[in-house]
mmCIF file with all atom_site columns, C-alpha atoms and ligand atoms in Angstrom:
data_model
loop_
_atom_site.group_PDB
_atom_site.id
_atom_site.type_symbol
_atom_site.label_atom_id
_atom_site.label_alt_id
_atom_site.label_comp_id
_atom_site.label_asym_id
_atom_site.label_entity_id
_atom_site.label_seq_id
_atom_site.pdbx_PDB_ins_code
_atom_site.Cartn_x
_atom_site.Cartn_y
_atom_site.Cartn_z
_atom_site.occupancy
_atom_site.B_iso_or_equiv
_atom_site.pdbx_formal_charge
_atom_site.auth_seq_id
_atom_site.auth_comp_id
_atom_site.auth_asym_id
_atom_site.auth_atom_id
_atom_site.pdbx_PDB_model_num
ATOM   1   C  CA  . MET A 1 1   ? 12.161 -17.130 54.712  1.00 58.00 ? 1   MET A CA  1
ATOM   2   C  CA  . SER A 1 2   ? 15.141 -19.349 55.475  1.00 85.00 ? 2   SER A CA  1
ATOM   3   C  CA  . LEU A 1 3   ? 14.062 -21.774 52.752  1.00 91.00 ? 3   LEU A CA  1
ATOM   4   C  CA  . CYS A 1 4   ? 14.977 -19.142 50.153  1.00 93.00 ? 4   CYS A CA  1
ATOM   5   C  CA  . ILE A 1 5   ? 18.456 -18.838 51.658  1.00 90.00 ? 5   ILE A CA  1
ATOM   6   C  CA  . ASP A 1 6   ? 18.862 -22.595 52.202  1.00 90.00 ? 6   ASP A CA  1
ATOM   7   C  CA  . CYS A 1 7   ? 17.999 -23.234 48.553  1.00 92.00 ? 7   CYS A CA  1
ATOM   8   C  CA  . GLY A 1 8   ? 19.888 -20.251 47.120  1.00 93.00 ? 8   GLY A CA  1
ATOM   9   C  CA  . CYS A 1 9   ? 16.683 -19.236 45.390  1.00 96.00 ? 9   CYS A CA  1
ATOM   10  C  CA  . ALA A 1 10  ? 16.008 -15.672 44.306  1.00 97.00 ? 10  ALA A CA  1
ATOM   11  C  CA  . PHE A 1 11  ? 13.530 -16.362 41.508  1.00 97.00 ? 11  PHE A CA  1
ATOM   12  C  CA  . CYS A 1 12  ? 11.079 -13.752 42.805  1.00 96.00 ? 12  CYS A CA  1
ATOM   13  C  CA  . CYS A 1 13  ? 13.839 -11.084 42.836  1.00 96.00 ? 13  CYS A CA  1
ATOM   14  C  CA  . ASP A 1 14  ? 16.176 -11.940 39.967  1.00 96.00 ? 14  ASP A CA  1
ATOM   15  C  CA  . GLY A 1 15  ? 13.751 -11.701 37.043  1.00 95.00 ? 15  GLY A CA  1
ATOM   16  C  CA  . THR A 1 16  ? 13.163 -15.439 36.656  1.00 96.00 ? 16  THR A CA  1
ATOM   17  C  CA  . LEU A 1 17  ? 9.500  -15.176 37.641  1.00 95.00 ? 17  LEU A CA  1
ATOM   18  C  CA  . TYR A 1 18  ? 8.663  -11.511 37.122  1.00 92.00 ? 18  TYR A CA  1
ATOM   19  C  CA  . SER A 1 19  ? 9.826  -8.451  35.246  1.00 90.00 ? 19  SER A CA  1
ATOM   20  C  CA  . HIS A 1 20  ? 8.519  -5.965  37.832  1.00 89.00 ? 20  HIS A CA  1
ATOM   21  C  CA  . ALA A 1 21  ? 7.464  -5.936  41.479  1.00 90.00 ? 21  ALA A CA  1
ATOM   22  C  CA  . PRO A 1 22  ? 4.524  -3.776  42.550  1.00 88.00 ? 22  PRO A CA  1
ATOM   23  C  CA  . LEU A 1 23  ? 4.957  -0.921  44.991  1.00 87.00 ? 23  LEU A CA  1
ATOM   24  C  CA  . LYS A 1 24  ? 2.540  0.532   47.500  1.00 86.00 ? 24  LYS A CA  1
ATOM   25  C  CA  . GLU A 1 25  ? 2.244  4.229   48.153  1.00 82.00 ? 25  GLU A CA  1
ATOM   26  C  CA  . GLU A 1 26  ? 3.843  3.828   51.579  1.00 85.00 ? 26  GLU A CA  1
ATOM   27  C  CA  . ASP A 1 27  ? 6.898  2.237   49.935  1.00 86.00 ? 27  ASP A CA  1
ATOM   28  C  CA  . LEU A 1 28  ? 7.806  5.335   48.005  1.00 79.00 ? 28  LEU A CA  1
ATOM   29  C  CA  . PRO A 1 29  ? 9.576  7.289   50.803  1.00 78.00 ? 29  PRO A CA  1
ATOM   30  C  CA  . ILE A 1 30  ? 11.944 4.393   51.531  1.00 76.00 ? 30  ILE A CA  1
ATOM   31  C  CA  . LEU A 1 31  ? 13.035 3.847   47.980  1.00 74.00 ? 31  LEU A CA  1
ATOM   32  C  CA  . ALA A 1 32  ? 15.537 6.683   47.657  1.00 67.00 ? 32  ALA A CA  1
ATOM   33  C  CA  . ASN A 1 33  ? 17.572 5.822   44.564  1.00 68.00 ? 33  ASN A CA  1
ATOM   34  C  CA  . ARG A 1 34  ? 17.965 2.186   45.369  1.00 74.00 ? 34  ARG A CA  1
ATOM   35  C  CA  . PHE A 1 35  ? 15.344 0.843   43.013  1.00 71.00 ? 35  PHE A CA  1
ATOM   36  C  CA  . ASP A 1 36  ? 14.601 1.490   39.376  1.00 69.00 ? 36  ASP A CA  1
ATOM   37  C  CA  . VAL A 1 37  ? 11.153 2.820   40.060  1.00 68.00 ? 37  VAL A CA  1
ATOM   38  C  CA  . LEU A 1 38  ? 8.633  3.100   37.295  1.00 65.00 ? 38  LEU A CA  1
ATOM   39  C  CA  . LEU A 1 39  ? 5.665  5.168   38.338  1.00 62.00 ? 39  LEU A CA  1
ATOM   40  C  CA  . ALA A 1 40  ? 2.333  4.568   36.645  1.00 56.00 ? 40  ALA A CA  1
ATOM   41  C  CA  . ASP A 1 41  ? 4.166  2.937   33.809  1.00 63.00 ? 41  ASP A CA  1
ATOM   42  C  CA  . ARG A 1 42  ? 2.358  -0.335  34.124  1.00 73.00 ? 42  ARG A CA  1
ATOM   43  C  CA  . LYS A 1 43  ? -1.190 -1.491  34.681  1.00 72.00 ? 43  LYS A CA  1
ATOM   44  C  CA  . SER A 1 44  ? -2.248 -3.764  37.500  1.00 68.00 ? 44  SER A CA  1
ATOM   45  C  CA  . VAL A 1 45  ? -4.536 -6.737  36.787  1.00 60.00 ? 45  VAL A CA  1
ATOM   46  C  CA  . ASP A 1 46  ? -7.574 -4.516  37.329  1.00 65.00 ? 46  ASP A CA  1
ATOM   47  C  CA  . GLY A 1 47  ? -6.261 -2.039  34.759  1.00 69.00 ? 47  GLY A CA  1
ATOM   48  C  CA  . LYS A 1 48  ? -5.201 0.705   37.188  1.00 74.00 ? 48  LYS A CA  1
ATOM   49  C  CA  . PRO A 1 49  ? -1.819 2.427   36.845  1.00 76.00 ? 49  PRO A CA  1
ATOM   50  C  CA  . GLU A 1 50  ? 0.626  0.754   39.168  1.00 78.00 ? 50  GLU A CA  1
ATOM   51  C  CA  . ALA A 1 51  ? 4.001  1.838   40.515  1.00 83.00 ? 51  ALA A CA  1
ATOM   52  C  CA  . SER A 1 52  ? 6.605  -0.866  40.328  1.00 86.00 ? 52  SER A CA  1
ATOM   53  C  CA  . PHE A 1 53  ? 10.309 -1.495  40.413  1.00 87.00 ? 53  PHE A CA  1
ATOM   54  C  CA  . LYS A 1 54  ? 12.206 -3.420  37.837  1.00 88.00 ? 54  LYS A CA  1
ATOM   55  C  CA  . GLN A 1 55  ? 13.576 -6.892  38.162  1.00 91.00 ? 55  GLN A CA  1
ATOM   56  C  CA  . PRO A 1 56  ? 16.211 -8.253  38.317  1.00 93.00 ? 56  PRO A CA  1
ATOM   57  C  CA  . CYS A 1 57  ? 16.284 -6.204  41.523  1.00 91.00 ? 57  CYS A CA  1
ATOM   58  C  CA  . ARG A 1 58  ? 19.617 -4.423  41.733  1.00 87.00 ? 58  ARG A CA  1
ATOM   59  C  CA  . LEU A 1 59  ? 19.786 -5.349  45.425  1.00 89.00 ? 59  LEU A CA  1
ATOM   60  C  CA  . CYS A 1 60  ? 19.736 -9.078  44.712  1.00 92.00 ? 60  CYS A CA  1
ATOM   61  C  CA  . VAL A 1 61  ? 23.370 -10.140 45.005  1.00 92.00 ? 61  VAL A CA  1
ATOM   62  C  CA  . ASN A 1 62  ? 24.580 -13.732 44.574  1.00 93.00 ? 62  ASN A CA  1
ATOM   63  C  CA  . ASP A 1 63  ? 21.021 -15.052 44.777  1.00 93.00 ? 63  ASP A CA  1
ATOM   64  C  CA  . ARG A 1 64  ? 20.419 -13.235 48.066  1.00 91.00 ? 64  ARG A CA  1
ATOM   65  C  CA  . CYS A 1 65  ? 18.676 -10.043 49.114  1.00 91.00 ? 65  CYS A CA  1
ATOM   66  C  CA  . SER A 1 66  ? 21.525 -7.753  50.177  1.00 89.00 ? 66  SER A CA  1
ATOM   67  C  CA  . VAL A 1 67  ? 19.178 -5.567  52.254  1.00 87.00 ? 67  VAL A CA  1
ATOM   68  C  CA  . HIS A 1 68  ? 17.242 -8.317  53.968  1.00 86.00 ? 68  HIS A CA  1
ATOM   69  C  CA  . GLU A 1 69  ? 17.556 -6.707  57.409  1.00 87.00 ? 69  GLU A CA  1
ATOM   70  C  CA  . GLU A 1 70  ? 16.668 -3.233  56.182  1.00 85.00 ? 70  GLU A CA  1
ATOM   71  C  CA  . LYS A 1 71  ? 13.401 -1.514  55.387  1.00 86.00 ? 71  LYS A CA  1
ATOM   72  C  CA  . ARG A 1 72  ? 12.231 -2.799  52.035  1.00 89.00 ? 72  ARG A CA  1
ATOM   73  C  CA  . PRO A 1 73  ? 9.127  -2.425  49.892  1.00 91.00 ? 73  PRO A CA  1
ATOM   74  C  CA  . ALA A 1 74  ? 6.171  -4.258  51.423  1.00 93.00 ? 74  ALA A CA  1
ATOM   75  C  CA  . ILE A 1 75  ? 6.059  -6.857  48.660  1.00 93.00 ? 75  ILE A CA  1
ATOM   76  C  CA  . CYS A 1 76  ? 9.549  -8.066  49.637  1.00 93.00 ? 76  CYS A CA  1
ATOM   77  C  CA  . GLY A 1 77  ? 8.390  -9.182  53.070  1.00 92.00 ? 77  GLY A CA  1
ATOM   78  C  CA  . ASP A 1 78  ? 4.867  -10.204 52.057  1.00 93.00 ? 78  ASP A CA  1
ATOM   79  C  CA  . TYR A 1 79  ? 5.591  -12.311 49.001  1.00 94.00 ? 79  TYR A CA  1
ATOM   80  C  CA  . ARG A 1 80  ? 5.216  -16.072 49.319  1.00 95.00 ? 80  ARG A CA  1
ATOM   81  C  CA  . CYS A 1 81  ? 5.541  -18.465 46.432  1.00 96.00 ? 81  CYS A CA  1
ATOM   82  C  CA  . LYS A 1 82  ? 3.871  -21.872 46.215  1.00 96.00 ? 82  LYS A CA  1
ATOM   83  C  CA  . LEU A 1 83  ? 7.127  -23.600 47.107  1.00 97.00 ? 83  LEU A CA  1
ATOM   84  C  CA  . LEU A 1 84  ? 7.383  -21.654 50.350  1.00 96.00 ? 84  LEU A CA  1
ATOM   85  C  CA  . ASP A 1 85  ? 3.800  -22.593 51.238  1.00 96.00 ? 85  ASP A CA  1
ATOM   86  C  CA  . SER A 1 86  ? 4.282  -26.253 50.310  1.00 96.00 ? 86  SER A CA  1
ATOM   87  C  CA  . HIS A 1 87  ? 7.424  -26.374 52.427  1.00 96.00 ? 87  HIS A CA  1
ATOM   88  C  CA  . GLY A 1 88  ? 5.664  -24.632 55.315  1.00 95.00 ? 88  GLY A CA  1
ATOM   89  C  CA  . SER A 1 89  ? 2.812  -27.169 55.260  1.00 96.00 ? 89  SER A CA  1
ATOM   90  C  CA  . GLY A 1 90  ? 5.241  -30.110 55.127  1.00 96.00 ? 90  GLY A CA  1
ATOM   91  C  CA  . LYS A 1 91  ? 4.303  -31.198 51.589  1.00 96.00 ? 91  LYS A CA  1
ATOM   92  C  CA  . VAL A 1 92  ? 7.824  -30.529 50.314  1.00 96.00 ? 92  VAL A CA  1
ATOM   93  C  CA  . THR A 1 93  ? 11.042 -31.209 52.231  1.00 96.00 ? 93  THR A CA  1
ATOM   94  C  CA  . THR A 1 94  ? 13.986 -28.829 52.221  1.00 95.00 ? 94  THR A CA  1
ATOM   95  C  CA  . GLU A 1 95  ? 15.951 -31.358 50.191  1.00 95.00 ? 95  GLU A CA  1
ATOM   96  C  CA  . GLU A 1 96  ? 13.183 -31.610 47.578  1.00 96.00 ? 96  GLU A CA  1
ATOM   97  C  CA  . ALA A 1 97  ? 12.941 -27.823 47.409  1.00 97.00 ? 97  ALA A CA  1
ATOM   98  C  CA  . ARG A 1 98  ? 16.692 -27.538 46.953  1.00 96.00 ? 98  ARG A CA  1
ATOM   99  C  CA  . THR A 1 99  ? 16.668 -30.080 44.121  1.00 97.00 ? 99  THR A CA  1
ATOM   100 C  CA  . LEU A 1 100 ? 13.783 -28.303 42.420  1.00 97.00 ? 100 LEU A CA  1
ATOM   101 C  CA  . VAL A 1 101 ? 15.527 -24.922 42.640  1.00 97.00 ? 101 VAL A CA  1
ATOM   102 C  CA  . GLU A 1 102 ? 18.745 -26.425 41.257  1.00 97.00 ? 102 GLU A CA  1
ATOM   103 C  CA  . ASN A 1 103 ? 16.852 -28.001 38.334  1.00 96.00 ? 103 ASN A CA  1
ATOM   104 C  CA  . VAL A 1 104 ? 15.062 -24.761 37.506  1.00 97.00 ? 104 VAL A CA  1
ATOM   105 C  CA  . LYS A 1 105 ? 18.353 -22.825 37.676  1.00 97.00 ? 105 LYS A CA  1
ATOM   106 C  CA  . GLU A 1 106 ? 20.020 -25.371 35.417  1.00 97.00 ? 106 GLU A CA  1
ATOM   107 C  CA  . LEU A 1 107 ? 17.271 -25.100 32.805  1.00 96.00 ? 107 LEU A CA  1
ATOM   108 C  CA  . ARG A 1 108 ? 17.159 -21.296 33.085  1.00 97.00 ? 108 ARG A CA  1
ATOM   109 C  CA  . ASP A 1 109 ? 20.926 -20.917 32.712  1.00 96.00 ? 109 ASP A CA  1
ATOM   110 C  CA  . ARG A 1 110 ? 20.947 -23.266 29.732  1.00 96.00 ? 110 ARG A CA  1
ATOM   111 C  CA  . LEU A 1 111 ? 18.091 -21.342 28.122  1.00 95.00 ? 111 LEU A CA  1
ATOM   112 C  CA  . ARG A 1 112 ? 19.312 -17.802 28.780  1.00 96.00 ? 112 ARG A CA  1
ATOM   113 C  CA  . PRO A 1 113 ? 22.073 -17.570 26.105  1.00 95.00 ? 113 PRO A CA  1
ATOM   114 C  CA  . LYS A 1 114 ? 19.733 -19.073 23.509  1.00 95.00 ? 114 LYS A CA  1
ATOM   115 C  CA  . LEU A 1 115 ? 17.024 -16.557 24.388  1.00 95.00 ? 115 LEU A CA  1
ATOM   116 C  CA  . GLU A 1 116 ? 19.521 -13.693 24.327  1.00 94.00 ? 116 GLU A CA  1
ATOM   117 C  CA  . SER A 1 117 ? 20.636 -14.694 20.847  1.00 93.00 ? 117 SER A CA  1
ATOM   118 C  CA  . ILE A 1 118 ? 17.153 -14.218 19.374  1.00 91.00 ? 118 ILE A CA  1
ATOM   119 C  CA  . ALA A 1 119 ? 15.302 -11.899 21.769  1.00 90.00 ? 119 ALA A CA  1
ATOM   120 C  CA  . ASP A 1 120 ? 14.927 -8.196  21.198  1.00 88.00 ? 120 ASP A CA  1
ATOM   121 C  CA  . ALA A 1 121 ? 14.496 -7.231  24.824  1.00 82.00 ? 121 ALA A CA  1
ATOM   122 C  CA  . GLY A 1 122 ? 17.243 -4.696  25.524  1.00 80.00 ? 122 GLY A CA  1
ATOM   123 C  CA  . CYS A 1 123 ? 20.064 -4.667  28.005  1.00 82.00 ? 123 CYS A CA  1
ATOM   124 C  CA  . GLY A 1 124 ? 19.253 -5.709  31.572  1.00 87.00 ? 124 GLY A CA  1
ATOM   125 C  CA  . ALA A 1 125 ? 16.086 -7.533  30.537  1.00 93.00 ? 125 ALA A CA  1
ATOM   126 C  CA  . SER A 1 126 ? 14.681 -10.017 33.009  1.00 94.00 ? 126 SER A CA  1
ATOM   127 C  CA  . PHE A 1 127 ? 14.540 -13.691 32.138  1.00 95.00 ? 127 PHE A CA  1
ATOM   128 C  CA  . LEU A 1 128 ? 10.770 -13.301 31.773  1.00 91.00 ? 128 LEU A CA  1
ATOM   129 C  CA  . GLU A 1 129 ? 11.180 -10.447 29.282  1.00 92.00 ? 129 GLU A CA  1
ATOM   130 C  CA  . LEU A 1 130 ? 13.784 -12.438 27.349  1.00 95.00 ? 130 LEU A CA  1
ATOM   131 C  CA  . THR A 1 131 ? 11.403 -15.386 27.249  1.00 92.00 ? 131 THR A CA  1
ATOM   132 C  CA  . LEU A 1 132 ? 8.442  -13.398 25.971  1.00 89.00 ? 132 LEU A CA  1
ATOM   133 C  CA  . SER A 1 133 ? 10.531 -11.585 23.383  1.00 92.00 ? 133 SER A CA  1
ATOM   134 C  CA  . ALA A 1 134 ? 12.110 -14.815 22.139  1.00 91.00 ? 134 ALA A CA  1
ATOM   135 C  CA  . VAL A 1 135 ? 8.691  -16.442 21.862  1.00 87.00 ? 135 VAL A CA  1
ATOM   136 C  CA  . SER A 1 136 ? 7.398  -13.546 19.834  1.00 86.00 ? 136 SER A CA  1
ATOM   137 C  CA  . GLN A 1 137 ? 10.404 -13.862 17.482  1.00 87.00 ? 137 GLN A CA  1
ATOM   138 C  CA  . LEU A 1 138 ? 9.844  -17.610 17.182  1.00 84.00 ? 138 LEU A CA  1
ATOM   139 C  CA  . GLU A 1 139 ? 6.170  -17.028 16.456  1.00 80.00 ? 139 GLU A CA  1
ATOM   140 C  CA  . LYS A 1 140 ? 7.105  -15.008 13.392  1.00 82.00 ? 140 LYS A CA  1
ATOM   141 C  CA  . GLU A 1 141 ? 8.639  -18.109 11.850  1.00 76.00 ? 141 GLU A CA  1
ATOM   142 C  CA  . GLY A 1 142 ? 6.338  -19.846 9.446   1.00 70.00 ? 142 GLY A CA  1
ATOM   143 C  CA  . ALA A 1 143 ? 6.110  -23.628 9.445   1.00 66.00 ? 143 ALA A CA  1
ATOM   144 C  CA  . ALA A 1 144 ? 8.382  -23.753 6.388   1.00 70.00 ? 144 ALA A CA  1
ATOM   145 C  CA  . GLU A 1 145 ? 11.272 -21.976 8.154   1.00 72.00 ? 145 GLU A CA  1
ATOM   146 C  CA  . ARG A 1 146 ? 10.817 -23.779 11.457  1.00 72.00 ? 146 ARG A CA  1
ATOM   147 C  CA  . THR A 1 147 ? 13.951 -25.699 12.348  1.00 79.00 ? 147 THR A CA  1
ATOM   148 C  CA  . THR A 1 148 ? 14.173 -28.571 14.781  1.00 80.00 ? 148 THR A CA  1
ATOM   149 C  CA  . GLN A 1 149 ? 16.380 -26.288 16.900  1.00 84.00 ? 149 GLN A CA  1
ATOM   150 C  CA  . SER A 1 150 ? 13.760 -23.573 17.246  1.00 83.00 ? 150 SER A CA  1
ATOM   151 C  CA  . ALA A 1 151 ? 11.039 -26.142 17.937  1.00 81.00 ? 151 ALA A CA  1
ATOM   152 C  CA  . GLU A 1 152 ? 13.220 -27.656 20.683  1.00 85.00 ? 152 GLU A CA  1
ATOM   153 C  CA  . LEU A 1 153 ? 13.827 -24.199 22.112  1.00 89.00 ? 153 LEU A CA  1
ATOM   154 C  CA  . LEU A 1 154 ? 10.075 -23.589 22.280  1.00 85.00 ? 154 LEU A CA  1
ATOM   155 C  CA  . LEU A 1 155 ? 9.675  -26.903 24.034  1.00 85.00 ? 155 LEU A CA  1
ATOM   156 C  CA  . ASP A 1 156 ? 12.318 -25.965 26.628  1.00 90.00 ? 156 ASP A CA  1
ATOM   157 C  CA  . ILE A 1 157 ? 10.646 -22.588 27.141  1.00 90.00 ? 157 ILE A CA  1
ATOM   158 C  CA  . ALA A 1 158 ? 7.302  -24.316 27.626  1.00 85.00 ? 158 ALA A CA  1
ATOM   159 C  CA  . MET A 1 159 ? 8.867  -26.734 30.121  1.00 87.00 ? 159 MET A CA  1
ATOM   160 C  CA  . MET A 1 160 ? 10.285 -23.801 32.058  1.00 91.00 ? 160 MET A CA  1
ATOM   161 C  CA  . ARG A 1 161 ? 6.946  -21.984 32.166  1.00 87.00 ? 161 ARG A CA  1
ATOM   162 C  CA  . ILE A 1 162 ? 5.198  -25.136 33.384  1.00 86.00 ? 162 ILE A CA  1
ATOM   163 C  CA  . LEU A 1 163 ? 7.822  -25.716 36.091  1.00 90.00 ? 163 LEU A CA  1
ATOM   164 C  CA  . LEU A 1 164 ? 7.475  -22.130 37.299  1.00 92.00 ? 164 LEU A CA  1
ATOM   165 C  CA  . ALA A 1 165 ? 3.669  -22.159 37.221  1.00 89.00 ? 165 ALA A CA  1
ATOM   166 C  CA  . LYS A 1 166 ? 3.382  -25.526 38.958  1.00 90.00 ? 166 LYS A CA  1
ATOM   167 C  CA  . ASN A 1 167 ? 5.877  -24.844 41.708  1.00 94.00 ? 167 ASN A CA  1
ATOM   168 C  CA  . PHE A 1 168 ? 6.058  -21.094 42.227  1.00 95.00 ? 168 PHE A CA  1
ATOM   169 C  CA  . ASP A 1 169 ? 3.096  -19.096 40.927  1.00 92.00 ? 169 ASP A CA  1
ATOM   170 C  CA  . SER A 1 170 ? -0.075 -20.576 39.431  1.00 85.00 ? 170 SER A CA  1
ATOM   171 C  CA  . ARG A 1 171 ? -0.843 -17.287 37.680  1.00 81.00 ? 171 ARG A CA  1
ATOM   172 C  CA  . LEU A 1 172 ? 1.985  -18.101 35.278  1.00 75.00 ? 172 LEU A CA  1
ATOM   173 C  CA  . THR A 1 173 ? -0.115 -20.901 33.785  1.00 65.00 ? 173 THR A CA  1
ATOM   174 C  CA  . LYS A 1 174 ? -1.191 -18.353 31.214  1.00 59.00 ? 174 LYS A CA  1
ATOM   175 C  CA  . HIS A 1 175 ? 2.128  -19.063 29.517  1.00 55.00 ? 175 HIS A CA  1
ATOM   176 C  CA  . THR A 1 176 ? 1.762  -22.845 29.467  1.00 57.00 ? 176 THR A CA  1
ATOM   177 C  CA  . TRP A 1 177 ? -0.066 -22.596 26.118  1.00 62.00 ? 177 TRP A CA  1
ATOM   178 C  CA  . LEU A 1 178 ? 3.508  -22.539 24.885  1.00 63.00 ? 178 LEU A CA  1
ATOM   179 C  CA  . ALA A 1 179 ? 3.621  -26.285 25.389  1.00 62.00 ? 179 ALA A CA  1
ATOM   180 C  CA  . ASP A 1 180 ? 0.933  -26.770 22.714  1.00 65.00 ? 180 ASP A CA  1
ATOM   181 C  CA  . LYS A 1 181 ? 2.740  -24.353 20.453  1.00 65.00 ? 181 LYS A CA  1
ATOM   182 C  CA  . ALA A 1 182 ? 6.023  -26.216 20.974  1.00 62.00 ? 182 ALA A CA  1
ATOM   183 C  CA  . LEU A 1 183 ? 4.471  -29.580 20.183  1.00 62.00 ? 183 LEU A CA  1
ATOM   184 C  CA  . GLN A 1 184 ? 2.894  -28.113 17.059  1.00 66.00 ? 184 GLN A CA  1
ATOM   185 C  CA  . ALA A 1 185 ? 6.296  -26.684 16.093  1.00 61.00 ? 185 ALA A CA  1
ATOM   186 C  CA  . MET A 1 186 ? 7.983  -30.057 16.624  1.00 59.00 ? 186 MET A CA  1
ATOM   187 C  CA  . GLY A 1 187 ? 5.439  -31.554 14.244  1.00 62.00 ? 187 GLY A CA  1
ATOM   188 C  CA  . ASP A 1 188 ? 6.027  -28.776 11.690  1.00 60.00 ? 188 ASP A CA  1
ATOM   189 C  CA  . ALA A 1 189 ? 9.801  -29.187 11.895  1.00 54.00 ? 189 ALA A CA  1
ATOM   190 C  CA  . ALA A 1 190 ? 9.520  -32.933 11.337  1.00 53.00 ? 190 ALA A CA  1
ATOM   191 C  CA  . GLU A 1 191 ? 7.485  -32.497 8.151   1.00 51.00 ? 191 GLU A CA  1
ATOM   192 C  CA  . PRO A 1 192 ? 9.091  -31.474 4.842   1.00 46.00 ? 192 PRO A CA  1
ATOM   193 C  CA  . PRO A 1 193 ? 8.254  -27.883 3.845   1.00 42.00 ? 193 PRO A CA  1
ATOM   194 C  CA  . ALA A 1 194 ? 5.128  -27.696 1.707   1.00 42.00 ? 194 ALA A CA  1
ATOM   195 C  CA  . HIS A 1 195 ? 6.987  -26.026 -1.213  1.00 41.00 ? 195 HIS A CA  1
ATOM   196 C  CA  . SER A 1 196 ? 9.282  -29.064 -1.619  1.00 37.00 ? 196 SER A CA  1
ATOM   197 C  CA  . ALA A 1 197 ? 6.385  -31.219 -2.795  1.00 36.00 ? 197 ALA A CA  1
ATOM   198 C  CA  . PRO A 1 198 ? 6.257  -31.588 -6.565  1.00 35.00 ? 198 PRO A CA  1
ATOM   199 C  CA  . GLY A 1 199 ? 3.624  -29.334 -8.111  1.00 36.00 ? 199 GLY A CA  1
ATOM   200 C  CA  . PRO A 1 200 ? 0.844  -30.603 -10.338 1.00 37.00 ? 200 PRO A CA  1
ATOM   201 C  CA  . GLY A 1 201 ? 1.941  -31.478 -13.868 1.00 32.00 ? 201 GLY A CA  1
ATOM   202 C  CA  . LYS A 1 202 ? 5.690  -31.142 -13.119 1.00 28.00 ? 202 LYS A CA  1
HETATM 203 S  S1  . LIG B 2 .   ? 10.626 -17.763 44.614  1.00 75.33 ? 301 LIG B S1  1
HETATM 204 FE FE1 . LIG B 2 .   ? 9.917  -18.568 46.603  1.00 75.33 ? 301 LIG B FE1 1
HETATM 205 S  S2  . LIG B 2 .   ? 11.601 -19.831 47.398  1.00 75.33 ? 301 LIG B S2  1
HETATM 206 FE FE2 . LIG B 2 .   ? 12.416 -18.519 45.753  1.00 75.33 ? 301 LIG B FE2 1
HETATM 207 S  S3  . LIG B 2 .   ? 13.202 -16.695 46.824  1.00 75.33 ? 301 LIG B S3  1
HETATM 208 FE FE3 . LIG B 2 .   ? 11.087 -16.224 46.212  1.00 75.33 ? 301 LIG B FE3 1
HETATM 209 S  S4  . LIG B 2 .   ? 9.833  -16.799 47.972  1.00 75.33 ? 301 LIG B S4  1
HETATM 210 FE FE4 . LIG B 2 .   ? 11.828 -17.768 48.244  1.00 75.33 ? 301 LIG B FE4 1
HETATM 211 S  S1  . LIG B 2 .   ? 14.911 -5.634  47.935  1.00 75.33 ? 302 LIG B S1  1
HETATM 212 FE FE1 . LIG B 2 .   ? 15.569 -7.701  48.376  1.00 75.33 ? 302 LIG B FE1 1
HETATM 213 S  S2  . LIG B 2 .   ? 13.657 -8.906  48.589  1.00 75.33 ? 302 LIG B S2  1
HETATM 214 FE FE2 . LIG B 2 .   ? 13.153 -6.962  47.591  1.00 75.33 ? 302 LIG B FE2 1
HETATM 215 S  S3  . LIG B 2 .   ? 13.192 -7.474  45.389  1.00 75.33 ? 302 LIG B S3  1
HETATM 216 FE FE3 . LIG B 2 .   ? 15.218 -6.640  45.969  1.00 75.33 ? 302 LIG B FE3 1
HETATM 217 S  S4  . LIG B 2 .   ? 16.446 -8.440  46.447  1.00 75.33 ? 302 LIG B S4  1
HETATM 218 FE FE4 . LIG B 2 .   ? 14.296 -9.074  46.471  1.00 75.33 ? 302 LIG B FE4 1
#
């Protein structure tokens, strides 16, 4: 996994991609108190209760796994993102991967304070949780209250989701509907609110 270290990427550990990482039964004895373990608190894709630990992982330090050489949950060694596969098959060079990771970090770090200012996701929330909470707040806005700023924020969020889905995990495409929503919002923000039009007979 030297690409991860070469690129300074920790998106699969630091909450950028996920809010939780799944655990297997055999992981449980090695966890001690090192992970925030949530047992049967979540459902897997097939609807079964699933043990997981929260992200950002508390053992991710300065964009690196601080226990890389130690026994870790199985998912930590097994996980491979699309970027890792594309690099392994020669489709993406290390330089290209590094540039991509830097661009995603730049967008994420620019977005984070804006998301924090409107999200209702609690302390220690992952970037994914902040994103989903902020989107749900933005969705409550009607077209009349929509500002250009909030429409632009939706557009940035959509861009981020598309970047992550395209380059790291295709399953995240379920959030790319945000792009349509953002474009719709841009259109709404550009139009004068309906109540400003003169009413009949006035
Ligand atoms: S998201 Fe991919 S490149 Fe980044 S740390 Fe995880 S496996 Fe490595
Ligand atoms: S233990 Fe290491 S690899 Fe596993 S989630 Fe935490 S930082 Fe990532």
